[in-house]
Tab-separated table of C-alpha atoms and ligand atoms in Angstrom:
chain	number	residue	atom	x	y	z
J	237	UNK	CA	-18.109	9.320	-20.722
J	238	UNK	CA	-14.598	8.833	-22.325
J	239	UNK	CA	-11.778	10.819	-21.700
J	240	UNK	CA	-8.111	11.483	-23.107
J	241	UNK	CA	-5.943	10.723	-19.609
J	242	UNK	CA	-2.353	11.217	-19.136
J	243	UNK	CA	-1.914	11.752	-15.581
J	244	UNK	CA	-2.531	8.473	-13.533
J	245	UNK	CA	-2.963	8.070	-10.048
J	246	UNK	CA	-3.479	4.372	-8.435
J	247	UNK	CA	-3.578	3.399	-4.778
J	248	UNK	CA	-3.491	-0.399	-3.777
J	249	UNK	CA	-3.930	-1.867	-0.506
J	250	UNK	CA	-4.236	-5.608	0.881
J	251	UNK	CA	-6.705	-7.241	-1.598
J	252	UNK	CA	-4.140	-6.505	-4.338
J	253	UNK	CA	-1.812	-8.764	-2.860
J	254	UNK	CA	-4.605	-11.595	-1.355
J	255	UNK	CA	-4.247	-13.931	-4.331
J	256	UNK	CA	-0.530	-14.029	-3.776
J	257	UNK	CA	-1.132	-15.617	-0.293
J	258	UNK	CA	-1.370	-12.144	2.142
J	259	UNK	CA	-3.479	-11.402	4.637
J	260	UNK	CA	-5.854	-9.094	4.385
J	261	UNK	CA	-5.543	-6.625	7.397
J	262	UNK	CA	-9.382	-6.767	8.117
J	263	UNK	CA	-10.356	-10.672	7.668
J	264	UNK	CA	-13.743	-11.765	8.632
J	265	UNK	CA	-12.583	-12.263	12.259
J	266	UNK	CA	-11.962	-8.504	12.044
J	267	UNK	CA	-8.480	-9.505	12.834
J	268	UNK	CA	-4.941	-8.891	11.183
J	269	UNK	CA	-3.171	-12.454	11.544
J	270	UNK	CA	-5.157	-13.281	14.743
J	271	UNK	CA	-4.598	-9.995	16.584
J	272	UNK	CA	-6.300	-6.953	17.282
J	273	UNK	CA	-4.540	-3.971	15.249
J	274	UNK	CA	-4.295	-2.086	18.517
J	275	UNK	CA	-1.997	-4.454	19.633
J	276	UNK	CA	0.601	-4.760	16.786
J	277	UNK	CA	-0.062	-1.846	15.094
J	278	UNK	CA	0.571	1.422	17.460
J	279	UNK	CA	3.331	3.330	18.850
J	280	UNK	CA	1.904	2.194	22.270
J	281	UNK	CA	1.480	-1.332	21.557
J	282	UNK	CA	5.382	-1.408	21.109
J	283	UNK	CA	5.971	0.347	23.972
J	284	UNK	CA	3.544	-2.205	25.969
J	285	UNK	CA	5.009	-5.022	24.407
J	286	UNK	CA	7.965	-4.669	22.071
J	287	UNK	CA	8.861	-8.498	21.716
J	288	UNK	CA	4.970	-9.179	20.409
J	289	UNK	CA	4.779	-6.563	17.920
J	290	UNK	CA	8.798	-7.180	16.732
J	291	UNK	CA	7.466	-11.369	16.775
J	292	UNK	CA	4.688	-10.103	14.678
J	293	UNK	CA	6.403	-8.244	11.967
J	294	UNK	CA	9.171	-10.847	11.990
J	295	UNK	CA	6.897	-13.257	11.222
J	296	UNK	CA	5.150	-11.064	7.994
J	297	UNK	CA	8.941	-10.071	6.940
J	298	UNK	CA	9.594	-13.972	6.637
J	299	UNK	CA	6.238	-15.155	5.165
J	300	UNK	CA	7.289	-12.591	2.048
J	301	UNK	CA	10.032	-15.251	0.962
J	302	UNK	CA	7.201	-17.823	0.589
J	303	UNK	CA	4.950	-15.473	-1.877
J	304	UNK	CA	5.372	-13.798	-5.174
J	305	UNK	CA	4.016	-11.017	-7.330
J	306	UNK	CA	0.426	-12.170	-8.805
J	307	UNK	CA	-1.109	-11.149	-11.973
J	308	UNK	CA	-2.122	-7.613	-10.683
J	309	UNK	CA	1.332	-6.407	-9.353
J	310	UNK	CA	2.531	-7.352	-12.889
J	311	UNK	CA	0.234	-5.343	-14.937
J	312	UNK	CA	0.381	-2.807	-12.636
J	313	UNK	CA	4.143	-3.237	-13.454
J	314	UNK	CA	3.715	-3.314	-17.227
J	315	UNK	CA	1.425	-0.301	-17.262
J	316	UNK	CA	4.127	1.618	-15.346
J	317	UNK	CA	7.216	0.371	-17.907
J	318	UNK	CA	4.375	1.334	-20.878
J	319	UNK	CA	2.779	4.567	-19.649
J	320	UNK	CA	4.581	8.049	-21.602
J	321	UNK	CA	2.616	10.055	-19.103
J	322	UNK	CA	3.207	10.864	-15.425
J	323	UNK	CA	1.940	7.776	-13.482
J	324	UNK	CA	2.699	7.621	-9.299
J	325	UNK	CA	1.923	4.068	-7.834
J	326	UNK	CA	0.984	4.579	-4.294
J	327	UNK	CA	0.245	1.650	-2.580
J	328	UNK	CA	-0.682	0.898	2.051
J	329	UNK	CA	0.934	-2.608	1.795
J	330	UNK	CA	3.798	-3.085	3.613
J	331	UNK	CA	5.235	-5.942	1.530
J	332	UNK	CA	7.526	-5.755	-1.718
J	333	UNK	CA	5.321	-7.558	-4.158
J	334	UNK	CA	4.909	-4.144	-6.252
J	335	UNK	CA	8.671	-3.839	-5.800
J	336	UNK	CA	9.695	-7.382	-6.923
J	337	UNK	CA	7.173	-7.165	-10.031
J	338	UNK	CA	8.575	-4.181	-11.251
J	339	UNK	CA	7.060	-1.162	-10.504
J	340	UNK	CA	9.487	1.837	-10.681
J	341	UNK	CA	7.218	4.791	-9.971
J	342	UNK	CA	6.108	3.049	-6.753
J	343	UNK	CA	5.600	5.010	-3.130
J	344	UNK	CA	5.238	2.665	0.181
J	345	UNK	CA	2.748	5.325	2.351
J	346	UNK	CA	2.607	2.848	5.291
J	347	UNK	CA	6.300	1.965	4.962
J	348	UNK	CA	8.134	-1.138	4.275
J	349	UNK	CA	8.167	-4.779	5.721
J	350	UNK	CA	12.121	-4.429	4.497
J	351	UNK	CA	13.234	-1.423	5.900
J	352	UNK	CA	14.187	-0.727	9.662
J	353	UNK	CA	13.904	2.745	11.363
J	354	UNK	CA	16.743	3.284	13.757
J	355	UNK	CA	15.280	5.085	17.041
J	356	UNK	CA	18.438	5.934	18.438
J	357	UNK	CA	20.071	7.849	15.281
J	358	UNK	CA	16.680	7.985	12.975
J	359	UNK	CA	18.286	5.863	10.087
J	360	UNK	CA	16.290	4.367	7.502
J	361	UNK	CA	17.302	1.403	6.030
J	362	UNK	CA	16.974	-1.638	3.794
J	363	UNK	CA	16.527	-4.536	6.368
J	364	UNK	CA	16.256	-8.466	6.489
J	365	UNK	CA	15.900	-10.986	8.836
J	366	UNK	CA	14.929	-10.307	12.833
J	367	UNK	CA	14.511	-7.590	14.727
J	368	UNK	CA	13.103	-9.614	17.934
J	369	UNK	CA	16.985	-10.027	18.827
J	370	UNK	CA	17.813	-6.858	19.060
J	371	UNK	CA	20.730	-6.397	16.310
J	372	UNK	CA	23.339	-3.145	16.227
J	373	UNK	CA	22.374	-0.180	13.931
J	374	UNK	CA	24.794	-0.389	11.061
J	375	UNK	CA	25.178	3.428	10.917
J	376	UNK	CA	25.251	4.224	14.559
J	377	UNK	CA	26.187	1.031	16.075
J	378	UNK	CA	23.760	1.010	19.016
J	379	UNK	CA	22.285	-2.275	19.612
J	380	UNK	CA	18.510	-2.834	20.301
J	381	UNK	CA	16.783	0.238	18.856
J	382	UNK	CA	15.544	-0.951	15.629
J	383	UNK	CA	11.650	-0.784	14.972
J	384	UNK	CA	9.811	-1.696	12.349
J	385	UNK	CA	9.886	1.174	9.786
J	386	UNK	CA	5.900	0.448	9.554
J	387	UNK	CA	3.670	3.561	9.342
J	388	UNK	CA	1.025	2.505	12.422
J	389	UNK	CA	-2.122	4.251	13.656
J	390	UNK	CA	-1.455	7.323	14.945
J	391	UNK	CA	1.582	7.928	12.840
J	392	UNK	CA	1.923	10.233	9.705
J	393	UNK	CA	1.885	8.259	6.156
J	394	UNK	CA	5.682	8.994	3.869
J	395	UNK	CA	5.378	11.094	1.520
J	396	UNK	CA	2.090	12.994	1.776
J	397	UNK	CA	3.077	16.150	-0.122
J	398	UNK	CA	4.317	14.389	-3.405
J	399	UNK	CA	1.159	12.260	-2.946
J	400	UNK	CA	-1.050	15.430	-2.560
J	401	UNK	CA	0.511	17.209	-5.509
J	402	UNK	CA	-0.066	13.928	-7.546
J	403	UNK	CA	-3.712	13.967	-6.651
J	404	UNK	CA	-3.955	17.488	-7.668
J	405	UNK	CA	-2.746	16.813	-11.390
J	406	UNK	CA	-4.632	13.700	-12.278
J	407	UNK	CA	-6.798	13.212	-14.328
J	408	UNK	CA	-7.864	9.302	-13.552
J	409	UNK	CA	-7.346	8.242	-9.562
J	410	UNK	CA	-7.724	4.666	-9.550
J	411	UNK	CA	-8.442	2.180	-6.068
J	412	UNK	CA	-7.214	-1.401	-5.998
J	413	UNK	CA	-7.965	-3.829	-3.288
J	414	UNK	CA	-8.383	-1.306	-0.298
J	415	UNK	CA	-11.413	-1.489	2.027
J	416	UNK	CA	-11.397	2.397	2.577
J	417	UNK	CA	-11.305	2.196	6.151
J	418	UNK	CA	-8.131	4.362	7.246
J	419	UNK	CA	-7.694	7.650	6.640
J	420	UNK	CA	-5.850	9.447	4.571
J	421	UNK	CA	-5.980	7.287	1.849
J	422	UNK	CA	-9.501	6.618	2.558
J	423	UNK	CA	-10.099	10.051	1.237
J	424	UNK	CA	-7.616	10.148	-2.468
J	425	UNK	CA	-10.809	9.583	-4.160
J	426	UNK	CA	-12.271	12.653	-2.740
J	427	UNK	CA	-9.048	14.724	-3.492
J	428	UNK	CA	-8.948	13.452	-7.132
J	429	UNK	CA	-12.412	14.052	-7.712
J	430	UNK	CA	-12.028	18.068	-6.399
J	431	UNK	CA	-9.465	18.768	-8.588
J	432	UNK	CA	-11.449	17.080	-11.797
J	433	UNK	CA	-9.691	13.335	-11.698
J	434	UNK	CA	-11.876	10.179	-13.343
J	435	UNK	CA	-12.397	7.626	-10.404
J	436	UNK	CA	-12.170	3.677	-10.689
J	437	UNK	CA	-12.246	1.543	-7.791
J	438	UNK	CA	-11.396	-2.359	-8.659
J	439	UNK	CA	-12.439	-4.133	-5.432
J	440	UNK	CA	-13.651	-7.369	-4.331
J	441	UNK	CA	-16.532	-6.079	-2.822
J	442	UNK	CA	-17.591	-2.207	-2.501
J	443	UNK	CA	-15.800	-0.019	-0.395
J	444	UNK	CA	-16.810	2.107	2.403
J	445	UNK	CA	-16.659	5.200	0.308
J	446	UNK	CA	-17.568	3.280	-3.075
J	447	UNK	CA	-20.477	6.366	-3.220
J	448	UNK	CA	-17.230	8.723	-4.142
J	449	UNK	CA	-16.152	6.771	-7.203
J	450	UNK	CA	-17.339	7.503	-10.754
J	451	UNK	CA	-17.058	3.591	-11.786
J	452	UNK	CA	-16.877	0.533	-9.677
J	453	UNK	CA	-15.499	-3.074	-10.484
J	454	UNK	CA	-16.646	-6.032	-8.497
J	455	UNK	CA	-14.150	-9.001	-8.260
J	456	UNK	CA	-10.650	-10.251	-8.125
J	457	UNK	CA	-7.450	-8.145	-8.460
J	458	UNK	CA	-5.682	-10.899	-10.433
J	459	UNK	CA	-8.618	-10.907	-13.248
J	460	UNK	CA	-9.542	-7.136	-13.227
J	461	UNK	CA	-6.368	-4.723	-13.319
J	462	UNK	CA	-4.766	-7.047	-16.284
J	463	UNK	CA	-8.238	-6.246	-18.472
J	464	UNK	CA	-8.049	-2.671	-17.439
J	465	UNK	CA	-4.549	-2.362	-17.940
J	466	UNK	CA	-5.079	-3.569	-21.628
J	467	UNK	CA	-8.107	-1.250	-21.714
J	468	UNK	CA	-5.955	1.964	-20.537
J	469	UNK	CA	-2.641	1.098	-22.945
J	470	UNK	CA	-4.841	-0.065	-26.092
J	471	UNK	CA	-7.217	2.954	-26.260
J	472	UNK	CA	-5.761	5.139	-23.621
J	473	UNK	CA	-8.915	5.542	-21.931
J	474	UNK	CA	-10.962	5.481	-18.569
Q	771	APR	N1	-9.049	-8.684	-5.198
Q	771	APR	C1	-9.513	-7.442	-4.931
Q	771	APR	N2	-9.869	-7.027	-3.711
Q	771	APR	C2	-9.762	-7.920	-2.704
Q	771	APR	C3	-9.293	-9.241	-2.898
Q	771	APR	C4	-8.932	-9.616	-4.217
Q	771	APR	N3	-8.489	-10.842	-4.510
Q	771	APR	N4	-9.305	-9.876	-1.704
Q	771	APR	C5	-9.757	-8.997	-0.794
Q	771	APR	N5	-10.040	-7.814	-1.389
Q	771	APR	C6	-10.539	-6.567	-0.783
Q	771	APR	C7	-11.449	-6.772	0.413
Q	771	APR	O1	-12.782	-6.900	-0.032
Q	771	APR	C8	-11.226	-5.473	1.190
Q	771	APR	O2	-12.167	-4.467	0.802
Q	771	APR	O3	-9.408	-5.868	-0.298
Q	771	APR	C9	-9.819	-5.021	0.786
Q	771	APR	C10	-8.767	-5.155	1.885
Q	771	APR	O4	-9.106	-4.298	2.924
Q	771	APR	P1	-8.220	-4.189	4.255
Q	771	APR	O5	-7.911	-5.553	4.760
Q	771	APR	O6	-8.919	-3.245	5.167
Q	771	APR	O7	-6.831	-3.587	3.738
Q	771	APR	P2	-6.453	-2.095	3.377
Q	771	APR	O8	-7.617	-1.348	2.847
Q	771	APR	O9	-5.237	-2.159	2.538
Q	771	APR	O10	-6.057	-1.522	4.801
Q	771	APR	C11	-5.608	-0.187	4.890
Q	771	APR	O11	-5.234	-0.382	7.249
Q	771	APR	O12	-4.442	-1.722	9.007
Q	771	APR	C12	-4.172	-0.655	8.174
Q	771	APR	O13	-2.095	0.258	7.631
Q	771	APR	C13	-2.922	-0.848	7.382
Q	771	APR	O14	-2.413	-0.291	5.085
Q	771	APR	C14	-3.393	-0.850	5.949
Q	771	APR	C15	-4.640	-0.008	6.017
C-alpha cells in the first residue's frame, strides 16, 4: 500500500558504512577489529585496561582519514538537502562519513570517533589525533582524563528524547545496515510502528527483528538507498 509521507525517520548502523572500508562491529569472527566488545567497548574494560581500549579507538579515529563517504551516505545526504518535510538522520556509527557527505539533520546516538569527553570537568569536544598519551583538557587544563566520547554497553545513547519524539511523529521509519542486535535502537521499528510509521529495512541480510518491518530489502547499502532515495524524492512515496 502507498502512502503520502512527510515525516521521515532513518537509522543507520555499520553496514552503511562497509563499502567505504569499515568494519562491521559483528564480523563473522563475531569480533569488532579482532577483539571481544567486552573488552573495548565498556566502562569496565577502560577501567581494566585504559591504554587497550584508548589504542583501540586511536587506531579507528586514524583509519577514518583513509576512507570516504560511499554512495549511501551521499544519498542519504541528498535526500536530507531535498526533503521539505521534517527528516531526523539517526545513525550507531561512530565515524563521520554521514557528517563529511553532508547530512545536516544528522544525530550520532553512540557518539563520535571525533569528539573527546573530559572526565575531570565533563567537556565535550571536537577531538583529533591520540588520546593513548594522555593530552591536557583544553577547557580545564587537567592532563590525562580524556575518554573516548563513545556511547559503550552499559551506557545511555545521546539524545533519546528528541529521538523518541521523532519516532512518535513519523510516518515512514526506515533501517540501514544495522544487524538489530543492541538495544534501544534495536527496538525504533517497534516504536514507529505503535505510533502508525511505514517500516523499511535496507540490509544485507535480514535482521534479527526483520519480522517487525512492513518491507524488507536484501543487498548492498551503496546500490539500495540511492534507488530508494530516487523512489522517495520522485513520487514521494514508501
Ligand atoms: N550494505 C548493507 N548492509 C550491510 C553491508 C552493506 N554493504 N555490509 C554489512 N551489512 C549489514 C550486516 O549484514 C549486518 O546486519 O550490516 C549489519 C551490521 O551489523 P553490526 O556489525 O552488528 O553493526 P550495528 O548493527 O551497527 O551495531 C550496533 O552495536 O557494538 C555496538 O555500539 C555498537 O553501534 C554499534 C551497535
Amino acid at each position: 500500500m502507498l502512502q503520502t509521507i512527510n515525516n521521515i525517520v532513518i537509522l543507520t548502523g555499520a553496514g552503511v558504512s562497509a563499502e567505504s572500508g569499515v568494519a562491521t562491529f559483528r564480523g563473522p569472527d563475531g569480533l569488532w577489529e579482532g577483539h571481544r566488545v567486552e573488552d573495548v567497548a565498556t566502562p569496565e574494560a577502560f577501567v581494566r585496561d585504559p591504554a587497550l581500549v584508548q589504542k583501540f579507538y586511536d587506531e579507528r579515529r586514524a583509519k577514518l582519514k583513509t576512507v570516504e563517504p560511499n554512495a549511501a551516505h551521499q544519498a542519504l545526504a541528498r535526500l536530507d538537502r531535498t526533503w521539505a518535510g521534517e527528516l531526523l538522520l539517526v545513525t550507531q556509527n561512530v565515524d563521520d562519513l554521514h557528517d563529511r557527505a553532508g547530512s545536516q539533520r544528522l544525530l550520532h546516538m553512540h557518539g563520535e570517533l571525533n569528539s573527546a569527553w573530559c572526565r575531570a570537568c565533563d567537556a565535550h569536544f571536537a577531538f583529533e589525533g591520540e588520546m593513548a598519551s594522555g593530552p591536557v583538557c583544553p577547557h580545564c587544563h587537567v592532563p590525562g582524563c580524556l575518554r573516548p566520547d563513545i556511547v559503550w554497553f552499559g551506557e545511555m545513547p545521546y539524545q533519546m528524547e528528541r529521538i523518541e519524539a521523532a519516532l512518535a511523529r513519523c510516518d515512514l521509519f526506515v533501517s540501514i545496515g544495522t544487524s538489530g542486535a543492541v538495544y534501544p535502537a534495536a527496538g525504533f521499528v517497534q516504536t514507529a510502528r505503535y505510533h502508525g510509521a511505514r517500516t523499511l529495512e535496507m540490509n544485507l541480510d535480514p535482521s534479527e527483528g526483520s519480522f517487525h518491518f512492513h518491507e524488507s530489502r536484501m543487498g548492498k547499502a551503496g546500490e539500495l538507498v540511492p534507488d530508494w532515495v530516487d523512489q522517495v524524492l520522485s513520487h514521494g512515496l514508501c
